[in-house]
């Protein structure tokens, strides 16, 4: 098997002439970083007009392989083979490298090459920049030396991996879907109460009260030697050391500062809350003064309030009361302003019932995510072994190559 540098097989970050041929009003597919996931989790539903992305964005076309360049997304192996773009052309975050395959390499095989353990490990070692903002240079991609089978073998390997990785992804997807159904039951009960309240039904609806009558804002001094607690956009509030370093807006250093948080606090990000960064803290630590840290009045349930506020934020309700916005945030750092927002009043016993359901789901969700991590490791090991020729895919058994992955 011959060794070839990648620059002889692909164009790295090439021009996309098809983009230039579009008119300013033409619609195209847009990929923010949060939409870039391997396999079936890739989200190509975002749309933009060409004029709005003509400057300052990465351009690509059907058949390109997109490789995230910034930590920790690069290390997570979230490269994608893009297809199905509107008009065959797209634009996205500048944190993407674009690889355009030439005639000597199969696009699917290329995707699997940039998903191997070795590619990700050595790419991480080549990163440059400050902590938390490190990037893989395109030089690493251009100079990468790969083992290149002939095209027939490349396609055979890609066919095999398409089938086997899909099995792994489907197992994880089914588990996540089960958790999502349980979460939807909780959300449905909360939203049905919102629908019956004066927020929706008007004067004939159930009563409402301003946030400050339902939640008390607390400000505790920071505690040395405790880690940073972060509100993530998926609604989880926990120590940053226990989570990936993405899915939040950077607003806290690793030094003790701002205020401290304890488990059970309702935490609202004053700028990123509109995007879902609201929830109930699972850990002790320190957080930025940008956050509102609250406790329920009168025996209210903190998990209920964390979920209620997040649902209202994602539906755009909270944003209706903002007096200041910026490109990617609604500004609610002013507690006096936020505290005036009316919320539906649910009886405490019903709050506690919803909160108990949320708490029962949490350990199941953590178990599913741990199994997803193991599945991702298994997937990467399988890809690495197949691409590097550690076994012959033409004789491999689908049963034994996925051994250890269970539903």
GROMACS .gro file of C-alpha atoms in nm, residues 22-318:
model
  297
   22UNK     CA    1  -2.533   3.257  -0.702
   23UNK     CA    2  -2.732   3.579  -0.690
   24UNK     CA    3  -2.743   3.774  -0.364
   25UNK     CA    4  -3.101   3.665  -0.297
   26UNK     CA    5  -3.039   3.296  -0.355
   27UNK     CA    6  -3.094   3.076  -0.050
   28UNK     CA    7  -2.831   2.825   0.054
   29UNK     CA    8  -2.759   2.579   0.333
   30UNK     CA    9  -2.582   2.724   0.637
   31UNK     CA   10  -2.382   2.524   0.891
   32UNK     CA   11  -2.315   2.676   1.234
   33UNK     CA   12  -2.075   2.467   1.442
   34UNK     CA   13  -2.356   2.328   1.656
   35UNK     CA   14  -2.502   2.168   1.341
   36UNK     CA   15  -2.181   1.984   1.250
   37UNK     CA   16  -2.203   1.627   1.381
   38UNK     CA   17  -2.094   1.300   1.226
   39UNK     CA   18  -2.350   1.054   1.094
   40UNK     CA   19  -2.723   1.112   1.120
   41UNK     CA   20  -2.684   1.401   1.369
   42UNK     CA   21  -2.564   1.639   1.095
   43UNK     CA   22  -2.820   1.922   1.073
   44UNK     CA   23  -2.855   2.082   0.729
   45UNK     CA   24  -3.185   2.257   0.805
   46UNK     CA   25  -3.039   2.606   0.854
   47UNK     CA   26  -3.086   2.853   0.566
   48UNK     CA   27  -2.927   3.188   0.476
   49UNK     CA   28  -2.937   3.425   0.182
   50UNK     CA   29  -2.609   3.443  -0.011
   51UNK     CA   30  -2.574   3.817   0.061
   52UNK     CA   31  -2.575   3.751   0.438
   53UNK     CA   32  -2.283   3.505   0.420
   54UNK     CA   33  -2.083   3.650   0.130
   55UNK     CA   34  -1.808   3.772   0.364
   56UNK     CA   35  -1.648   3.602   0.663
   57UNK     CA   36  -1.779   3.248   0.623
   58UNK     CA   37  -1.647   2.916   0.492
   59UNK     CA   38  -1.781   2.802   0.154
   60UNK     CA   39  -1.824   2.443   0.042
   61UNK     CA   40  -2.014   2.224  -0.203
   62UNK     CA   41  -2.169   1.878  -0.226
   63UNK     CA   42  -1.905   1.606  -0.194
   64UNK     CA   43  -1.667   1.806   0.028
   65UNK     CA   44  -1.542   1.668   0.359
   66UNK     CA   45  -1.563   1.927   0.639
   67UNK     CA   46  -1.323   1.899   0.932
   68UNK     CA   47  -1.376   2.118   1.242
   69UNK     CA   48  -1.051   2.296   1.321
   70UNK     CA   49  -1.107   2.425   1.675
   71UNK     CA   50  -1.075   2.243   2.007
   72UNK     CA   51  -1.262   2.048   2.140
   73UNK     CA   52  -1.478   1.987   1.832
   74UNK     CA   53  -1.180   1.861   1.632
   75UNK     CA   54  -1.084   1.603   1.893
   76UNK     CA   55  -1.448   1.487   1.909
   77UNK     CA   56  -1.417   1.355   1.552
   78UNK     CA   57  -1.708   1.554   1.408
   79UNK     CA   58  -1.592   1.558   1.045
   80UNK     CA   59  -1.871   1.518   0.789
   81UNK     CA   60  -1.914   1.435   0.421
   82UNK     CA   61  -2.155   1.702   0.307
   83UNK     CA   62  -2.433   1.644   0.057
   84UNK     CA   63  -2.788   1.749  -0.020
   85UNK     CA   64  -2.707   2.120  -0.006
   86UNK     CA   65  -2.952   2.367  -0.157
   87UNK     CA   66  -2.823   2.421  -0.509
   88UNK     CA   67  -2.526   2.202  -0.419
   89UNK     CA   68  -2.356   2.490  -0.235
   90UNK     CA   69  -2.331   2.596   0.130
   91UNK     CA   70  -2.160   2.826   0.377
   92UNK     CA   71  -2.080   2.789   0.743
   93UNK     CA   72  -1.868   2.872   1.041
   94UNK     CA   73  -1.510   2.978   0.978
   95UNK     CA   74  -1.402   2.701   1.216
   96UNK     CA   75  -1.411   2.443   0.936
   97UNK     CA   76  -1.142   2.309   0.705
   98UNK     CA   77  -1.273   2.202   0.364
   99UNK     CA   78  -1.128   1.897   0.186
  100UNK     CA   79  -1.235   1.849  -0.176
  101UNK     CA   80  -1.149   1.496  -0.297
  102UNK     CA   81  -0.969   1.446  -0.625
  103UNK     CA   82  -1.008   1.148  -0.860
  104UNK     CA   83  -0.765   0.924  -0.667
  105UNK     CA   84  -0.954   0.912  -0.338
  106UNK     CA   85  -1.311   0.813  -0.256
  107UNK     CA   86  -1.492   1.084  -0.058
  108UNK     CA   87  -1.627   0.836   0.198
  109UNK     CA   88  -1.285   0.681   0.247
  110UNK     CA   89  -1.144   1.032   0.299
  111UNK     CA   90  -1.406   1.095   0.567
  112UNK     CA   91  -1.301   0.781   0.750
  113UNK     CA   92  -0.931   0.874   0.720
  114UNK     CA   93  -0.997   1.201   0.905
  115UNK     CA   94  -1.198   1.010   1.168
  116UNK     CA   95  -0.916   0.776   1.272
  117UNK     CA   96  -0.750   0.785   1.611
  118UNK     CA   97  -0.412   0.871   1.464
  119UNK     CA   98  -0.540   1.163   1.258
  120UNK     CA   99  -0.713   1.318   1.560
  121UNK     CA  100  -0.428   1.249   1.803
  122UNK     CA  101  -0.154   1.396   1.585
  123UNK     CA  102  -0.378   1.684   1.474
  124UNK     CA  103  -0.436   1.781   1.836
  125UNK     CA  104  -0.059   1.788   1.888
  126UNK     CA  105  -0.026   2.036   1.597
  127UNK     CA  106  -0.277   2.284   1.735
  128UNK     CA  107  -0.179   2.646   1.794
  129UNK     CA  108  -0.338   2.934   1.987
  130UNK     CA  109  -0.441   3.012   2.344
  131UNK     CA  110  -0.611   2.758   2.570
  132UNK     CA  111  -0.972   2.698   2.473
  133UNK     CA  112  -0.920   2.859   2.131
  134UNK     CA  113  -0.664   2.627   1.976
  135UNK     CA  114  -0.693   2.533   1.610
  136UNK     CA  115  -0.550   2.275   1.372
  137UNK     CA  116  -0.354   2.448   1.092
  138UNK     CA  117  -0.428   2.357   0.730
  139UNK     CA  118  -0.057   2.274   0.701
  140UNK     CA  119  -0.124   1.962   0.908
  141UNK     CA  120  -0.386   1.850   0.656
  142UNK     CA  121  -0.173   1.927   0.352
  143UNK     CA  122   0.132   1.742   0.486
  144UNK     CA  123  -0.058   1.445   0.626
  145UNK     CA  124   0.087   1.118   0.497
  146UNK     CA  125  -0.176   0.846   0.448
  147UNK     CA  126  -0.177   0.485   0.327
  148UNK     CA  127  -0.372   0.478   0.002
  149UNK     CA  128  -0.536   0.156  -0.120
  150UNK     CA  129  -0.659   0.145  -0.478
  151UNK     CA  130  -1.004   0.292  -0.543
  152UNK     CA  131  -1.180  -0.043  -0.541
  153UNK     CA  132  -1.042  -0.125  -0.196
  154UNK     CA  133  -1.121   0.226  -0.071
  155UNK     CA  134  -1.484   0.178  -0.170
  156UNK     CA  135  -1.495  -0.169  -0.017
  157UNK     CA  136  -1.365  -0.028   0.314
  158UNK     CA  137  -1.612   0.261   0.298
  159UNK     CA  138  -1.904   0.028   0.223
  160UNK     CA  139  -1.813  -0.189   0.521
  161UNK     CA  140  -1.776   0.108   0.757
  162UNK     CA  141  -2.099   0.269   0.635
  163UNK     CA  142  -2.288  -0.041   0.748
  164UNK     CA  143  -2.105  -0.105   1.075
  165UNK     CA  144  -2.091   0.256   1.198
  166UNK     CA  145  -2.461   0.296   1.118
  167UNK     CA  146  -2.536   0.002   1.348
  168UNK     CA  147  -2.349   0.171   1.631
  169UNK     CA  148  -2.515   0.508   1.566
  170UNK     CA  149  -2.861   0.348   1.553
  171UNK     CA  150  -2.810   0.183   1.893
  172UNK     CA  151  -2.714   0.514   2.050
  173UNK     CA  152  -2.996   0.695   1.870
  174UNK     CA  153  -3.258   0.455   2.007
  175UNK     CA  154  -3.136   0.507   2.362
  176UNK     CA  155  -3.140   0.885   2.323
  177UNK     CA  156  -3.486   0.869   2.172
  178UNK     CA  157  -3.616   0.686   2.479
  179UNK     CA  158  -3.477   0.957   2.707
  180UNK     CA  159  -3.621   1.226   2.480
  181UNK     CA  160  -3.969   1.072   2.510
  182UNK     CA  161  -3.945   1.079   2.889
  183UNK     CA  162  -3.827   1.441   2.879
  184UNK     CA  163  -4.118   1.531   2.649
  185UNK     CA  164  -4.367   1.398   2.905
  186UNK     CA  165  -4.229   1.640   3.164
  187UNK     CA  166  -4.222   1.928   2.917
  188UNK     CA  167  -4.578   1.853   2.804
  189UNK     CA  168  -4.711   1.880   3.158
  190UNK     CA  169  -4.535   2.213   3.209
  191UNK     CA  170  -4.648   2.355   2.875
  192UNK     CA  171  -5.008   2.246   2.928
  193UNK     CA  172  -5.008   2.449   3.249
  194UNK     CA  173  -4.856   2.745   3.062
  195UNK     CA  174  -5.133   2.713   2.802
  196UNK     CA  175  -5.401   2.727   3.071
  197UNK     CA  176  -5.249   3.034   3.236
  198UNK     CA  177  -5.315   3.401   3.171
  199UNK     CA  178  -5.000   3.406   2.957
  200UNK     CA  179  -5.197   3.229   2.684
  201UNK     CA  180  -5.561   3.225   2.790
  202UNK     CA  181  -5.578   3.591   2.893
  203UNK     CA  182  -5.778   3.716   3.188
  204UNK     CA  183  -5.975   3.391   3.208
  205UNK     CA  184  -5.657   3.187   3.253
  206UNK     CA  185  -5.481   3.062   3.565
  207UNK     CA  186  -5.290   3.328   3.763
  208UNK     CA  187  -4.934   3.446   3.701
  209UNK     CA  188  -4.670   3.610   3.918
  210UNK     CA  189  -4.347   3.791   3.833
  211UNK     CA  190  -4.026   3.589   3.852
  212UNK     CA  191  -3.909   3.774   4.166
  213UNK     CA  192  -4.222   3.656   4.353
  214UNK     CA  193  -4.144   3.294   4.269
  215UNK     CA  194  -3.762   3.293   4.283
  216UNK     CA  195  -3.523   3.473   4.519
  217UNK     CA  196  -3.194   3.586   4.368
  218UNK     CA  197  -2.900   3.489   4.591
  219UNK     CA  198  -2.543   3.612   4.573
  220UNK     CA  199  -2.294   3.404   4.768
  221UNK     CA  200  -1.923   3.488   4.780
  222UNK     CA  201  -1.697   3.271   4.561
  223UNK     CA  202  -1.517   2.982   4.728
  224UNK     CA  203  -1.150   2.920   4.661
  225UNK     CA  204  -1.046   2.583   4.514
  226UNK     CA  205  -1.390   2.510   4.369
  227UNK     CA  206  -1.421   2.465   3.993
  228UNK     CA  207  -1.627   2.664   3.747
  229UNK     CA  208  -1.996   2.579   3.716
  230UNK     CA  209  -2.139   2.643   3.369
  231UNK     CA  210  -2.492   2.665   3.230
  232UNK     CA  211  -2.491   2.477   2.901
  233UNK     CA  212  -2.736   2.541   2.620
  234UNK     CA  213  -2.879   2.189   2.654
  235UNK     CA  214  -3.011   2.288   2.998
  236UNK     CA  215  -2.749   2.113   3.206
  237UNK     CA  216  -2.577   2.317   3.480
  238UNK     CA  217  -2.271   2.145   3.616
  239UNK     CA  218  -1.898   2.171   3.680
  240UNK     CA  219  -1.717   2.245   3.356
  241UNK     CA  220  -1.460   1.980   3.445
  242UNK     CA  221  -1.733   1.716   3.414
  243UNK     CA  222  -1.843   1.822   3.070
  244UNK     CA  223  -1.706   1.897   2.725
  245UNK     CA  224  -1.579   2.251   2.676
  246UNK     CA  225  -1.842   2.350   2.420
  247UNK     CA  226  -2.206   2.441   2.430
  248UNK     CA  227  -2.165   2.752   2.640
  249UNK     CA  228  -2.063   3.115   2.610
  250UNK     CA  229  -1.729   3.185   2.776
  251UNK     CA  230  -1.803   3.419   3.067
  252UNK     CA  231  -1.612   3.276   3.359
  253UNK     CA  232  -1.246   3.215   3.430
  254UNK     CA  233  -1.111   2.918   3.619
  255UNK     CA  234  -1.027   3.145   3.914
  256UNK     CA  235  -1.263   3.187   4.210
  257UNK     CA  236  -1.468   3.493   4.118
  258UNK     CA  237  -1.822   3.617   4.078
  259UNK     CA  238  -2.037   3.401   4.303
  260UNK     CA  239  -2.071   3.048   4.430
  261UNK     CA  240  -2.336   2.794   4.335
  262UNK     CA  241  -2.469   2.488   4.520
  263UNK     CA  242  -2.667   2.188   4.392
  264UNK     CA  243  -3.034   2.272   4.354
  265UNK     CA  244  -2.985   2.637   4.261
  266UNK     CA  245  -3.178   2.763   3.960
  267UNK     CA  246  -2.917   2.916   3.730
  268UNK     CA  247  -2.997   3.156   3.446
  269UNK     CA  248  -2.732   3.287   3.206
  270UNK     CA  249  -2.799   3.659   3.169
  271UNK     CA  250  -2.687   3.659   2.805
  272UNK     CA  251  -2.714   3.300   2.680
  273UNK     CA  252  -3.034   3.201   2.858
  274UNK     CA  253  -3.241   3.266   2.545
  275UNK     CA  254  -3.048   2.978   2.377
  276UNK     CA  255  -3.133   2.734   2.656
  277UNK     CA  256  -2.856   2.805   2.908
  278UNK     CA  257  -3.094   2.777   3.204
  279UNK     CA  258  -3.128   2.491   3.447
  280UNK     CA  259  -3.078   2.355   3.796
  281UNK     CA  260  -2.724   2.315   3.922
  282UNK     CA  261  -2.597   1.961   3.974
  283UNK     CA  262  -2.267   2.068   4.132
  284UNK     CA  263  -2.102   2.313   4.371
  285UNK     CA  264  -1.863   2.569   4.232
  286UNK     CA  265  -1.820   2.928   4.120
  287UNK     CA  266  -1.985   3.105   3.831
  288UNK     CA  267  -1.971   3.438   3.655
  289UNK     CA  268  -2.170   3.739   3.783
  290UNK     CA  269  -2.340   3.726   3.442
  291UNK     CA  270  -2.548   3.441   3.587
  292UNK     CA  271  -2.857   3.483   3.805
  293UNK     CA  272  -2.848   3.225   4.085
  294UNK     CA  273  -3.187   3.170   4.247
  295UNK     CA  274  -3.379   2.970   4.505
  296UNK     CA  275  -3.757   2.904   4.488
  297UNK     CA  276  -3.985   3.079   4.734
  298UNK     CA  277  -4.230   2.892   4.956
  299UNK     CA  278  -4.104   2.538   4.902
  300UNK     CA  279  -4.114   2.555   4.522
  301UNK     CA  280  -3.926   2.293   4.322
  302UNK     CA  281  -3.600   2.411   4.165
  303UNK     CA  282  -3.596   2.145   3.891
  304UNK     CA  283  -3.943   2.252   3.786
  305UNK     CA  284  -3.845   2.618   3.765
  306UNK     CA  285  -3.524   2.542   3.580
  307UNK     CA  286  -3.719   2.349   3.317
  308UNK     CA  287  -4.005   2.602   3.298
  309UNK     CA  288  -3.772   2.896   3.236
  310UNK     CA  289  -3.571   2.704   2.977
  311UNK     CA  290  -3.885   2.605   2.784
  312UNK     CA  291  -4.011   2.963   2.786
  313UNK     CA  292  -3.671   3.086   2.669
  314UNK     CA  293  -3.652   2.842   2.378
  315UNK     CA  294  -4.003   2.939   2.267
  316UNK     CA  295  -3.902   3.305   2.256
  317UNK     CA  296  -4.127   3.417   2.541
  318UNK     CA  297  -3.853   3.557   2.764
   0.00000   0.00000   0.00000
